[in-house]
Amino acid sequence: MKVFTLLPWADWLAIVWFFACWMGYAWFARYYGVKRPSILRTTNRYRHYWLLQATSRDPRVVDGIITQNLSSTPAFFSSTTIIIIGGLFALLGTTDKASELVREIPFAVRTSVLIFDLKILMMVGVFVYAFFRFSWSMRQYTFVALIIGSLPSPEDFASGKFDREQFASRASRTVGLAAETFNDGLRAYYLSFAIMAWFFSTFAFALATAVVVLILYNREFRSEVLEVLRE
């Protein structure tokens, strides 16, 4: 029970609020997207169109290039996340100077070095989660490349030997899962900015969490690009 005395109750409530907003929004985005299509659900239609076209192409060089380009983004974020985690661990070795620097900011709340370390460790945890999601997204794109490489020839589809729609649905579903996994990691990046506000005050942390979730909602459900894609 001593661990609960390390932080004031206001900070514990802000942490609960942070994870409740994170997990609650993830659940909301997944199930509300059935009623009101999100960017992910809308682009899944285009993924299906793309891979349906791939069944009639031979050779499928274009589809391989597209898959490689799609996998390059989670690969970039995965390597970047490793650098960020290393930087945060390096910061743990100099928390005395870092906490003094934060104390010099007029509107920042003064905290002990131990609490400062806990805040950094929480950011480390968020980026570790992001790394696992990005790396899993990379692997899923390799499965997509495997599926595309194993597609039968257009002649076999045309003759009715294989079901074109079935292959396209399986491939597009795999691409959609890879995109959803990447989206989870990117969402962690967004929410890490909310934790940065915690270094200034607990109220700023709670407020920043709500603002980040609102930004995520607007981009996934009310953005201009979504309207264009839905048209």
PDB file of C-alpha atoms in Angstrom:
ATOM      1  CA  MET A   1       0.000   0.000   0.000  1.00  0.00           C
ATOM      2  CA  LYS A   2       3.015   2.307   0.339  1.00  0.00           C
ATOM      3  CA  VAL A   3       3.100   2.743  -3.429  1.00  0.00           C
ATOM      4  CA  PHE A   4      -0.169   4.668  -3.256  1.00  0.00           C
ATOM      5  CA  THR A   5       1.403   7.220  -0.929  1.00  0.00           C
ATOM      6  CA  LEU A   6       4.074   8.170  -3.463  1.00  0.00           C
ATOM      7  CA  LEU A   7       1.632  10.331  -5.410  1.00  0.00           C
ATOM      8  CA  PRO A   8      -1.204  12.588  -4.269  1.00  0.00           C
ATOM      9  CA  TRP A   9      -4.715  11.286  -4.855  1.00  0.00           C
ATOM     10  CA  ALA A  10      -5.230  13.895  -7.544  1.00  0.00           C
ATOM     11  CA  ASP A  11      -2.407  12.343  -9.552  1.00  0.00           C
ATOM     12  CA  TRP A  12      -3.818   8.836  -9.136  1.00  0.00           C
ATOM     13  CA  LEU A  13      -7.203  10.058 -10.328  1.00  0.00           C
ATOM     14  CA  ALA A  14      -5.535  11.709 -13.331  1.00  0.00           C
ATOM     15  CA  ILE A  15      -3.765   8.435 -14.149  1.00  0.00           C
ATOM     16  CA  VAL A  16      -7.045   6.513 -13.944  1.00  0.00           C
ATOM     17  CA  TRP A  17      -8.660   9.176 -16.139  1.00  0.00           C
ATOM     18  CA  PHE A  18      -5.805   8.845 -18.661  1.00  0.00           C
ATOM     19  CA  PHE A  19      -6.097   5.066 -19.057  1.00  0.00           C
ATOM     20  CA  ALA A  20      -9.893   5.182 -18.959  1.00  0.00           C
ATOM     21  CA  CYS A  21      -9.897   7.692 -21.828  1.00  0.00           C
ATOM     22  CA  TRP A  22      -7.315   5.670 -23.756  1.00  0.00           C
ATOM     23  CA  MET A  23      -9.028   2.298 -23.454  1.00  0.00           C
ATOM     24  CA  GLY A  24     -12.496   3.796 -23.618  1.00  0.00           C
ATOM     25  CA  TYR A  25     -11.768   5.613 -26.839  1.00  0.00           C
ATOM     26  CA  ALA A  26     -10.128   2.524 -28.375  1.00  0.00           C
ATOM     27  CA  TRP A  27     -13.307   0.558 -27.618  1.00  0.00           C
ATOM     28  CA  PHE A  28     -15.483   3.408 -28.866  1.00  0.00           C
ATOM     29  CA  ALA A  29     -13.562   3.778 -32.134  1.00  0.00           C
ATOM     30  CA  ARG A  30     -13.807   0.066 -32.859  1.00  0.00           C
ATOM     31  CA  TYR A  31     -17.533  -0.384 -32.188  1.00  0.00           C
ATOM     32  CA  TYR A  32     -18.852   3.066 -33.024  1.00  0.00           C
ATOM     33  CA  GLY A  33     -17.136   2.740 -36.381  1.00  0.00           C
ATOM     34  CA  VAL A  34     -19.776   0.176 -37.310  1.00  0.00           C
ATOM     35  CA  LYS A  35     -22.516   2.823 -37.064  1.00  0.00           C
ATOM     36  CA  ARG A  36     -20.505   5.787 -38.336  1.00  0.00           C
ATOM     37  CA  PRO A  37     -17.633   4.719 -40.599  1.00  0.00           C
ATOM     38  CA  SER A  38     -14.230   5.863 -39.413  1.00  0.00           C
ATOM     39  CA  ILE A  39     -11.163   6.468 -41.555  1.00  0.00           C
ATOM     40  CA  LEU A  40      -9.997   2.923 -40.874  1.00  0.00           C
ATOM     41  CA  ARG A  41     -13.301   1.329 -41.806  1.00  0.00           C
ATOM     42  CA  THR A  42     -13.672   3.532 -44.899  1.00  0.00           C
ATOM     43  CA  THR A  43     -10.161   2.827 -46.150  1.00  0.00           C
ATOM     44  CA  ASN A  44     -10.783  -0.888 -45.626  1.00  0.00           C
ATOM     45  CA  ARG A  45     -13.149  -0.653 -48.595  1.00  0.00           C
ATOM     46  CA  TYR A  46     -10.317   0.690 -50.738  1.00  0.00           C
ATOM     47  CA  ARG A  47      -8.040  -2.067 -49.492  1.00  0.00           C
ATOM     48  CA  HIS A  48     -10.606  -4.586 -50.671  1.00  0.00           C
ATOM     49  CA  TYR A  49     -10.892  -2.875 -54.077  1.00  0.00           C
ATOM     50  CA  TRP A  50      -7.101  -2.867 -54.416  1.00  0.00           C
ATOM     51  CA  LEU A  51      -6.680  -6.562 -53.667  1.00  0.00           C
ATOM     52  CA  LEU A  52      -9.652  -7.480 -55.814  1.00  0.00           C
ATOM     53  CA  GLN A  53      -7.803  -5.805 -58.683  1.00  0.00           C
ATOM     54  CA  ALA A  54      -4.651  -7.695 -57.708  1.00  0.00           C
ATOM     55  CA  THR A  55      -6.362 -10.994 -58.508  1.00  0.00           C
ATOM     56  CA  SER A  56      -6.598  -9.942 -62.156  1.00  0.00           C
ATOM     57  CA  ARG A  57      -2.985  -8.687 -62.473  1.00  0.00           C
ATOM     58  CA  ASP A  58       0.011 -10.705 -63.504  1.00  0.00           C
ATOM     59  CA  PRO A  59       2.765 -10.077 -62.579  1.00  0.00           C
ATOM     60  CA  ARG A  60       1.805  -8.391 -59.304  1.00  0.00           C
ATOM     61  CA  VAL A  61       4.821  -6.106 -59.053  1.00  0.00           C
ATOM     62  CA  VAL A  62       2.655  -3.037 -58.320  1.00  0.00           C
ATOM     63  CA  ASP A  63       0.963  -4.794 -55.398  1.00  0.00           C
ATOM     64  CA  GLY A  64       4.330  -5.782 -53.955  1.00  0.00           C
ATOM     65  CA  ILE A  65       5.547  -2.183 -54.161  1.00  0.00           C
ATOM     66  CA  ILE A  66       2.370  -0.929 -52.462  1.00  0.00           C
ATOM     67  CA  THR A  67       2.779  -3.471 -49.647  1.00  0.00           C
ATOM     68  CA  GLN A  68       6.424  -2.485 -49.182  1.00  0.00           C
ATOM     69  CA  ASN A  69       5.513   1.211 -48.992  1.00  0.00           C
ATOM     70  CA  LEU A  70       2.763   0.501 -46.466  1.00  0.00           C
ATOM     71  CA  SER A  71       5.132  -1.483 -44.246  1.00  0.00           C
ATOM     72  CA  SER A  72       7.804   1.229 -44.339  1.00  0.00           C
ATOM     73  CA  THR A  73       5.756   3.567 -42.122  1.00  0.00           C
ATOM     74  CA  PRO A  74       5.424   1.210 -39.107  1.00  0.00           C
ATOM     75  CA  ALA A  75       9.085   0.245 -39.634  1.00  0.00           C
ATOM     76  CA  PHE A  76      10.075   3.917 -39.338  1.00  0.00           C
ATOM     77  CA  PHE A  77       7.970   4.446 -36.232  1.00  0.00           C
ATOM     78  CA  SER A  78       9.257   1.222 -34.683  1.00  0.00           C
ATOM     79  CA  SER A  79      12.901   2.273 -35.020  1.00  0.00           C
ATOM     80  CA  THR A  80      12.069   5.805 -33.876  1.00  0.00           C
ATOM     81  CA  THR A  81      10.314   4.452 -30.798  1.00  0.00           C
ATOM     82  CA  ILE A  82      13.439   2.514 -29.812  1.00  0.00           C
ATOM     83  CA  ILE A  83      15.426   5.767 -29.960  1.00  0.00           C
ATOM     84  CA  ILE A  84      12.815   7.567 -27.843  1.00  0.00           C
ATOM     85  CA  ILE A  85      12.829   4.803 -25.226  1.00  0.00           C
ATOM     86  CA  GLY A  86      16.623   4.978 -25.084  1.00  0.00           C
ATOM     87  CA  GLY A  87      16.441   8.746 -24.660  1.00  0.00           C
ATOM     88  CA  LEU A  88      13.937   8.419 -21.815  1.00  0.00           C
ATOM     89  CA  PHE A  89      16.136   5.892 -20.002  1.00  0.00           C
ATOM     90  CA  ALA A  90      19.083   8.245 -20.470  1.00  0.00           C
ATOM     91  CA  LEU A  91      16.956  11.001 -18.958  1.00  0.00           C
ATOM     92  CA  LEU A  92      16.414   8.833 -15.874  1.00  0.00           C
ATOM     93  CA  GLY A  93      20.135   9.143 -15.196  1.00  0.00           C
ATOM     94  CA  THR A  94      19.934  12.931 -15.138  1.00  0.00           C
ATOM     95  CA  THR A  95      16.585  13.488 -13.438  1.00  0.00           C
ATOM     96  CA  ASP A  96      18.126  15.893 -10.913  1.00  0.00           C
ATOM     97  CA  LYS A  97      19.008  18.404 -13.621  1.00  0.00           C
ATOM     98  CA  ALA A  98      15.813  17.745 -15.584  1.00  0.00           C
ATOM     99  CA  SER A  99      13.566  18.247 -12.547  1.00  0.00           C
ATOM    100  CA  GLU A 100      15.411  21.458 -11.677  1.00  0.00           C
ATOM    101  CA  LEU A 101      14.826  22.696 -15.216  1.00  0.00           C
ATOM    102  CA  VAL A 102      11.097  21.987 -14.922  1.00  0.00           C
ATOM    103  CA  ARG A 103      10.957  23.768 -11.558  1.00  0.00           C
ATOM    104  CA  GLU A 104      12.285  26.924 -13.231  1.00  0.00           C
ATOM    105  CA  ILE A 105       9.139  27.106 -15.376  1.00  0.00           C
ATOM    106  CA  PRO A 106       6.800  29.582 -13.603  1.00  0.00           C
ATOM    107  CA  PHE A 107       3.545  27.603 -13.980  1.00  0.00           C
ATOM    108  CA  ALA A 108       5.055  24.161 -13.327  1.00  0.00           C
ATOM    109  CA  VAL A 109       4.206  22.324 -10.098  1.00  0.00           C
ATOM    110  CA  ARG A 110       7.215  21.464  -7.943  1.00  0.00           C
ATOM    111  CA  THR A 111       7.638  17.711  -7.421  1.00  0.00           C
ATOM    112  CA  SER A 112      10.256  15.400  -5.976  1.00  0.00           C
ATOM    113  CA  VAL A 113      12.812  13.567  -8.100  1.00  0.00           C
ATOM    114  CA  LEU A 114      11.053  10.264  -7.359  1.00  0.00           C
ATOM    115  CA  ILE A 115       7.739  11.506  -8.777  1.00  0.00           C
ATOM    116  CA  PHE A 116       9.600  12.929 -11.765  1.00  0.00           C
ATOM    117  CA  ASP A 117      11.081   9.471 -12.367  1.00  0.00           C
ATOM    118  CA  LEU A 118       7.638   7.862 -12.140  1.00  0.00           C
ATOM    119  CA  LYS A 119       6.327  10.197 -14.818  1.00  0.00           C
ATOM    120  CA  ILE A 120       9.211   9.310 -17.121  1.00  0.00           C
ATOM    121  CA  LEU A 121       8.644   5.596 -16.489  1.00  0.00           C
ATOM    122  CA  MET A 122       5.012   6.024 -17.428  1.00  0.00           C
ATOM    123  CA  MET A 123       6.092   7.551 -20.734  1.00  0.00           C
ATOM    124  CA  VAL A 124       8.476   4.640 -21.230  1.00  0.00           C
ATOM    125  CA  GLY A 125       5.576   2.235 -20.722  1.00  0.00           C
ATOM    126  CA  VAL A 126       3.479   4.042 -23.340  1.00  0.00           C
ATOM    127  CA  PHE A 127       6.286   3.939 -25.908  1.00  0.00           C
ATOM    128  CA  VAL A 128       7.034   0.282 -25.169  1.00  0.00           C
ATOM    129  CA  TYR A 129       3.389  -0.461 -25.959  1.00  0.00           C
ATOM    130  CA  ALA A 130       3.697   1.599 -29.152  1.00  0.00           C
ATOM    131  CA  PHE A 131       6.806  -0.337 -30.181  1.00  0.00           C
ATOM    132  CA  PHE A 132       5.057  -3.682 -29.808  1.00  0.00           C
ATOM    133  CA  ARG A 133       2.121  -2.466 -31.886  1.00  0.00           C
ATOM    134  CA  PHE A 134       4.349  -1.034 -34.642  1.00  0.00           C
ATOM    135  CA  SER A 135       6.513  -4.149 -34.803  1.00  0.00           C
ATOM    136  CA  TRP A 136       3.430  -6.383 -34.961  1.00  0.00           C
ATOM    137  CA  SER A 137       2.059  -4.217 -37.756  1.00  0.00           C
ATOM    138  CA  MET A 138       5.318  -4.760 -39.656  1.00  0.00           C
ATOM    139  CA  ARG A 139       4.965  -8.525 -39.321  1.00  0.00           C
ATOM    140  CA  GLN A 140       1.373  -8.410 -40.485  1.00  0.00           C
ATOM    141  CA  TYR A 141       2.443  -6.620 -43.660  1.00  0.00           C
ATOM    142  CA  THR A 142       4.877  -9.478 -44.330  1.00  0.00           C
ATOM    143  CA  PHE A 143       1.878 -11.803 -44.142  1.00  0.00           C
ATOM    144  CA  VAL A 144       0.128  -9.583 -46.684  1.00  0.00           C
ATOM    145  CA  ALA A 145       3.110  -9.907 -49.015  1.00  0.00           C
ATOM    146  CA  LEU A 146       2.951 -13.675 -48.522  1.00  0.00           C
ATOM    147  CA  ILE A 147      -0.749 -13.751 -49.423  1.00  0.00           C
ATOM    148  CA  ILE A 148      -0.189 -11.624 -52.531  1.00  0.00           C
ATOM    149  CA  GLY A 149       2.697 -13.842 -53.573  1.00  0.00           C
ATOM    150  CA  SER A 150       0.527 -16.940 -53.199  1.00  0.00           C
ATOM    151  CA  LEU A 151      -2.392 -15.610 -55.248  1.00  0.00           C
ATOM    152  CA  PRO A 152      -3.296 -17.943 -58.142  1.00  0.00           C
ATOM    153  CA  SER A 153      -2.931 -16.712 -61.709  1.00  0.00           C
ATOM    154  CA  PRO A 154      -5.686 -14.563 -63.258  1.00  0.00           C
ATOM    155  CA  GLU A 155      -6.503 -17.474 -65.580  1.00  0.00           C
ATOM    156  CA  ASP A 156      -7.274 -19.741 -62.613  1.00  0.00           C
ATOM    157  CA  PHE A 157      -9.599 -17.101 -61.196  1.00  0.00           C
ATOM    158  CA  ALA A 158     -11.266 -16.581 -64.577  1.00  0.00           C
ATOM    159  CA  SER A 159     -11.861 -20.302 -65.014  1.00  0.00           C
ATOM    160  CA  GLY A 160     -13.600 -20.524 -61.637  1.00  0.00           C
ATOM    161  CA  LYS A 161     -10.957 -22.791 -60.116  1.00  0.00           C
ATOM    162  CA  PHE A 162     -10.487 -20.283 -57.283  1.00  0.00           C
ATOM    163  CA  ASP A 163     -12.854 -17.725 -55.771  1.00  0.00           C
ATOM    164  CA  ARG A 164     -11.596 -14.215 -56.541  1.00  0.00           C
ATOM    165  CA  GLU A 165     -13.739 -12.575 -53.835  1.00  0.00           C
ATOM    166  CA  GLN A 166     -12.590 -15.007 -51.167  1.00  0.00           C
ATOM    167  CA  PHE A 167      -8.895 -14.353 -51.802  1.00  0.00           C
ATOM    168  CA  ALA A 168      -9.443 -10.581 -51.961  1.00  0.00           C
ATOM    169  CA  SER A 169     -11.430 -10.589 -48.708  1.00  0.00           C
ATOM    170  CA  ARG A 170      -8.753 -12.581 -46.874  1.00  0.00           C
ATOM    171  CA  ALA A 171      -5.955 -10.353 -48.109  1.00  0.00           C
ATOM    172  CA  SER A 172      -7.796  -7.084 -47.463  1.00  0.00           C
ATOM    173  CA  ARG A 173      -8.741  -8.247 -43.970  1.00  0.00           C
ATOM    174  CA  THR A 174      -5.070  -8.885 -43.200  1.00  0.00           C
ATOM    175  CA  VAL A 175      -4.094  -5.440 -44.509  1.00  0.00           C
ATOM    176  CA  GLY A 176      -6.885  -3.912 -42.421  1.00  0.00           C
ATOM    177  CA  LEU A 177      -5.607  -5.649 -39.270  1.00  0.00           C
ATOM    178  CA  ALA A 178      -2.088  -4.361 -39.967  1.00  0.00           C
ATOM    179  CA  ALA A 179      -3.463  -0.835 -40.392  1.00  0.00           C
ATOM    180  CA  GLU A 180      -5.508  -1.133 -37.197  1.00  0.00           C
ATOM    181  CA  THR A 181      -2.445  -2.292 -35.260  1.00  0.00           C
ATOM    182  CA  PHE A 182      -0.442   0.641 -36.630  1.00  0.00           C
ATOM    183  CA  ASN A 183      -3.287   2.932 -35.585  1.00  0.00           C
ATOM    184  CA  ASP A 184      -2.995   1.640 -32.004  1.00  0.00           C
ATOM    185  CA  GLY A 185       0.687   2.555 -31.911  1.00  0.00           C
ATOM    186  CA  LEU A 186       0.064   5.975 -33.412  1.00  0.00           C
ATOM    187  CA  ARG A 187      -2.653   6.600 -30.824  1.00  0.00           C
ATOM    188  CA  ALA A 188      -0.083   5.919 -28.096  1.00  0.00           C
ATOM    189  CA  TYR A 189       2.153   8.585 -29.642  1.00  0.00           C
ATOM    190  CA  TYR A 190      -0.680  11.109 -29.465  1.00  0.00           C
ATOM    191  CA  LEU A 191      -1.411  10.286 -25.825  1.00  0.00           C
ATOM    192  CA  SER A 192       2.250  10.589 -24.870  1.00  0.00           C
ATOM    193  CA  PHE A 193       1.861  14.347 -25.379  1.00  0.00           C
ATOM    194  CA  ALA A 194      -0.789  14.297 -22.650  1.00  0.00           C
ATOM    195  CA  ILE A 195       1.736  12.759 -20.259  1.00  0.00           C
ATOM    196  CA  MET A 196       4.164  15.574 -21.082  1.00  0.00           C
ATOM    197  CA  ALA A 197       1.601  17.987 -19.656  1.00  0.00           C
ATOM    198  CA  TRP A 198       1.808  16.066 -16.370  1.00  0.00           C
ATOM    199  CA  PHE A 199       5.277  17.509 -15.793  1.00  0.00           C
ATOM    200  CA  PHE A 200       3.619  20.912 -15.396  1.00  0.00           C
ATOM    201  CA  SER A 201       0.522  20.062 -13.354  1.00  0.00           C
ATOM    202  CA  THR A 202      -2.015  17.335 -12.667  1.00  0.00           C
ATOM    203  CA  PHE A 203      -4.840  19.436 -14.051  1.00  0.00           C
ATOM    204  CA  ALA A 204      -2.892  20.029 -17.272  1.00  0.00           C
ATOM    205  CA  PHE A 205      -2.387  16.268 -17.555  1.00  0.00           C
ATOM    206  CA  ALA A 206      -6.113  15.536 -17.219  1.00  0.00           C
ATOM    207  CA  LEU A 207      -7.067  18.369 -19.562  1.00  0.00           C
ATOM    208  CA  ALA A 208      -4.478  17.357 -22.177  1.00  0.00           C
ATOM    209  CA  THR A 209      -5.797  13.787 -22.106  1.00  0.00           C
ATOM    210  CA  ALA A 210      -9.302  14.991 -22.939  1.00  0.00           C
ATOM    211  CA  VAL A 211      -7.990  17.308 -25.672  1.00  0.00           C
ATOM    212  CA  VAL A 212      -5.954  14.518 -27.307  1.00  0.00           C
ATOM    213  CA  VAL A 213      -8.960  12.176 -27.319  1.00  0.00           C
ATOM    214  CA  LEU A 214     -11.051  14.933 -28.889  1.00  0.00           C
ATOM    215  CA  ILE A 215      -8.413  15.439 -31.582  1.00  0.00           C
ATOM    216  CA  LEU A 216      -8.341  11.706 -32.273  1.00  0.00           C
ATOM    217  CA  TYR A 217     -12.119  11.619 -32.581  1.00  0.00           C
ATOM    218  CA  ASN A 218     -12.209  14.553 -34.983  1.00  0.00           C
ATOM    219  CA  ARG A 219      -9.515  13.053 -37.190  1.00  0.00           C
ATOM    220  CA  GLU A 220     -11.019   9.576 -37.274  1.00  0.00           C
ATOM    221  CA  PHE A 221     -14.707  10.468 -37.565  1.00  0.00           C
ATOM    222  CA  ARG A 222     -15.078  14.082 -38.677  1.00  0.00           C
ATOM    223  CA  SER A 223     -12.055  14.954 -40.808  1.00  0.00           C
ATOM    224  CA  GLU A 224     -12.261  16.406 -44.300  1.00  0.00           C
ATOM    225  CA  VAL A 225     -10.273  13.539 -45.769  1.00  0.00           C
ATOM    226  CA  LEU A 226     -12.866  11.117 -44.421  1.00  0.00           C
ATOM    227  CA  GLU A 227     -15.621  12.981 -46.241  1.00  0.00           C
ATOM    228  CA  VAL A 228     -13.609  12.789 -49.447  1.00  0.00           C
ATOM    229  CA  LEU A 229     -12.998   9.073 -49.044  1.00  0.00           C
ATOM    230  CA  ARG A 230     -16.650   8.400 -48.292  1.00  0.00           C
ATOM    231  CA  GLU A 231     -17.727  10.227 -51.446  1.00  0.00           C
TER     232      GLU A 231
END
